[in-house]
């Protein structure tokens, strides 16, 4: 008996020693004392951090980081697109800002259909006809005006300087530009700077964008919506066959929204509300899996993947049926995010076999958008946090680039359902709640999220990735909360995704345990290992137990954390 007790004590000591070691090795991301910006480009994280060092707060850094991404990361950073911000101030106040693009006044339900009612290929995805009224400038000005402490001059000056000095091309960017060249040629009447053969190490100067930003600095937010820029922009879009007018630009407003909040164990999660599906869908999935002991099943184990997949299947089945612009459709939000609703939805789940997506009703239809959005997370030295996801939709949006103004226009109109029941360019099927109407905002998957633990700021997280945004944010939170990883370690993990339709688990190739894949297949799941190079590019910040901040900057991109 004594011997057994001794063995037990020794093994407990070894376990706790291993646990200690693991805890030390978990911290693999940049750790800073007080403040941090994590974004898709080093230049943007650096400018955001400099603004914080000058005494600015997270909202000043938000404006700086967003606009620095517009210069340094033109594939998704933008002033020709839109986005969402979720914030938590140091006093615990939370909120959300919607600067999503919207449909122009002349838009109509059937604008992408031919006379036979079929979708006209490319019209909602490429060129001027695909462009929604941009929201980014309205968004950054609204956030900074309400909460910022620095002058716009102080914030914009380094960004304009960066645009004039130029940005060095990375290997990933070289490949990206090459990949899109054919589309740039097809869409643009004249040559654009991105048609030059840019190689890694070259410097691209963005003089036209610097001039536009300078006018915005001089004349404020209205320069983009009511000034010279708006006139030039409307004319440019119309000359290329689009329907956006000066009136559309003049009427654009960013909107404060009440974010989605819900709990998971001892966490309180705040995420984006409609017109993004992100927060509602994340709440439904997390409510669905909360009763299961994921930690006991193990990270990316068969059982954990089954539970997560089945919760995702059910949540995504509801997504496009119920969700759209809340100013146009009524959404049963409180029901959808209630614990009891998800509990009922999970009642048909069994570990013995998958639920067939065709048997999951209302739920209805599903959605997927581009991988080429971008996310940044900020915590300032005062304890404020912002989580922002911004996009042009596709990589370089509609590919339409105004050489005079220096930026790409979005192709966000494709995030509407052009024809209920038909998939969009990313395979997502839309429903009536998301049909096109003048001045309506298109449904999004963007999921900027802030998590509190025991009432204190704990994590700031988000990612690009179209419909995989929601499930990437989910896995990042679960990796830390359930599987006790550090922030960077969590971000580095291979990801998987299920979105109801198509009925398959998409996994990042060559990263999952073969036995797990085989077992899932033998239970009846279809695994797609080929069609996804990567799932998400998460940029996140974790507040460690000692109050320091740990970054998770996704190695899948050029993402970088900087702070102090
Ligand atoms: N266009 C990507 C999204 O809004 O989710």
Coordinates of N, CA and C and ligand atoms in Angstrom, one line a residue, residues 84 100-101 276-277 319 369-370 373 391-394 411-412 415 426 442-447 465-467 469, ligand 1:
X84 N -15.4 45.9 -39.3 CA -16.1 46.0 -38.0 C -15.0 46.1 -36.8
X100 N -19.3 48.5 -42.3 CA -19.5 47.6 -43.4 C -19.9 48.4 -44.7
X101 N -19.5 48.0 -45.9 CA -20.0 48.6 -47.1 C -21.5 48.4 -47.2
X276 N -22.8 41.4 -39.3 CA -21.9 40.2 -39.4 C -22.6 39.0 -38.7
X277 N -22.3 37.9 -39.3 CA -22.9 36.6 -38.6 C -21.9 36.1 -37.6
X319 N -27.2 30.1 -40.2 CA -26.6 31.4 -40.5 C -27.3 32.2 -41.6
X369 N -16.9 33.2 -47.6 CA -16.3 34.3 -48.4 C -14.8 34.2 -48.5
X370 N -14.2 35.3 -49.0 CA -12.8 35.2 -49.3 C -11.9 35.0 -48.1
X373 N -9.4 38.8 -46.2 CA -9.7 39.9 -45.3 C -8.5 40.1 -44.4
X391 N -11.9 44.5 -44.7 CA -11.8 43.7 -45.9 C -12.1 44.5 -47.1
X392 N -11.6 43.9 -48.3 CA -12.1 44.3 -49.6 C -12.9 43.2 -50.2
X393 N -13.1 42.2 -49.4 CA -13.7 40.9 -49.7 C -12.7 40.0 -50.4
X394 N -12.7 39.9 -51.7 CA -11.7 39.1 -52.4 C -10.3 39.7 -52.3
X411 N -15.1 44.2 -53.6 CA -16.2 43.4 -54.4 C -17.2 42.8 -53.4
X412 N -17.5 43.7 -52.4 CA -18.4 43.2 -51.3 C -19.8 42.9 -51.7
X415 N -21.1 39.4 -51.3 CA -21.5 38.9 -50.0 C -23.0 38.9 -49.8
X426 N -17.6 31.9 -53.2 CA -16.8 31.0 -52.3 C -17.7 29.8 -51.8
X442 N -24.4 44.0 -46.6 CA -24.3 42.6 -46.9 C -23.8 41.8 -45.7
X443 N -24.3 40.6 -45.6 CA -23.9 39.7 -44.5 C -22.4 39.4 -44.5
X444 N -21.8 39.4 -43.3 CA -20.4 39.1 -43.2 C -20.1 37.9 -42.3
X445 N -18.9 37.4 -42.3 CA -18.5 36.4 -41.4 C -17.5 37.0 -40.4
X446 N -17.1 38.3 -40.5 CA -16.0 38.8 -39.7 C -16.4 38.8 -38.3
X447 N -15.4 38.3 -37.5 CA -15.6 38.0 -36.1 C -14.6 38.6 -35.1
X465 N -10.5 35.0 -43.5 CA -10.7 33.6 -43.9 C -12.2 33.4 -44.3
X466 N -12.9 34.4 -44.7 CA -14.3 34.1 -45.1 C -15.1 33.4 -44.1
X467 N -15.8 32.4 -44.5 CA -16.6 31.6 -43.6 C -15.8 30.9 -42.5
X469 N -13.5 32.2 -40.8 CA -13.2 33.2 -39.8 C -13.7 32.7 -38.4
Ligands
LIG1 N1 -16.1 39.5 -47.2 C1 -15.8 38.8 -46.0 C2 -16.7 38.9 -44.9 O1 -17.3 40.0 -44.8 O2 -16.9 38.0 -44.2

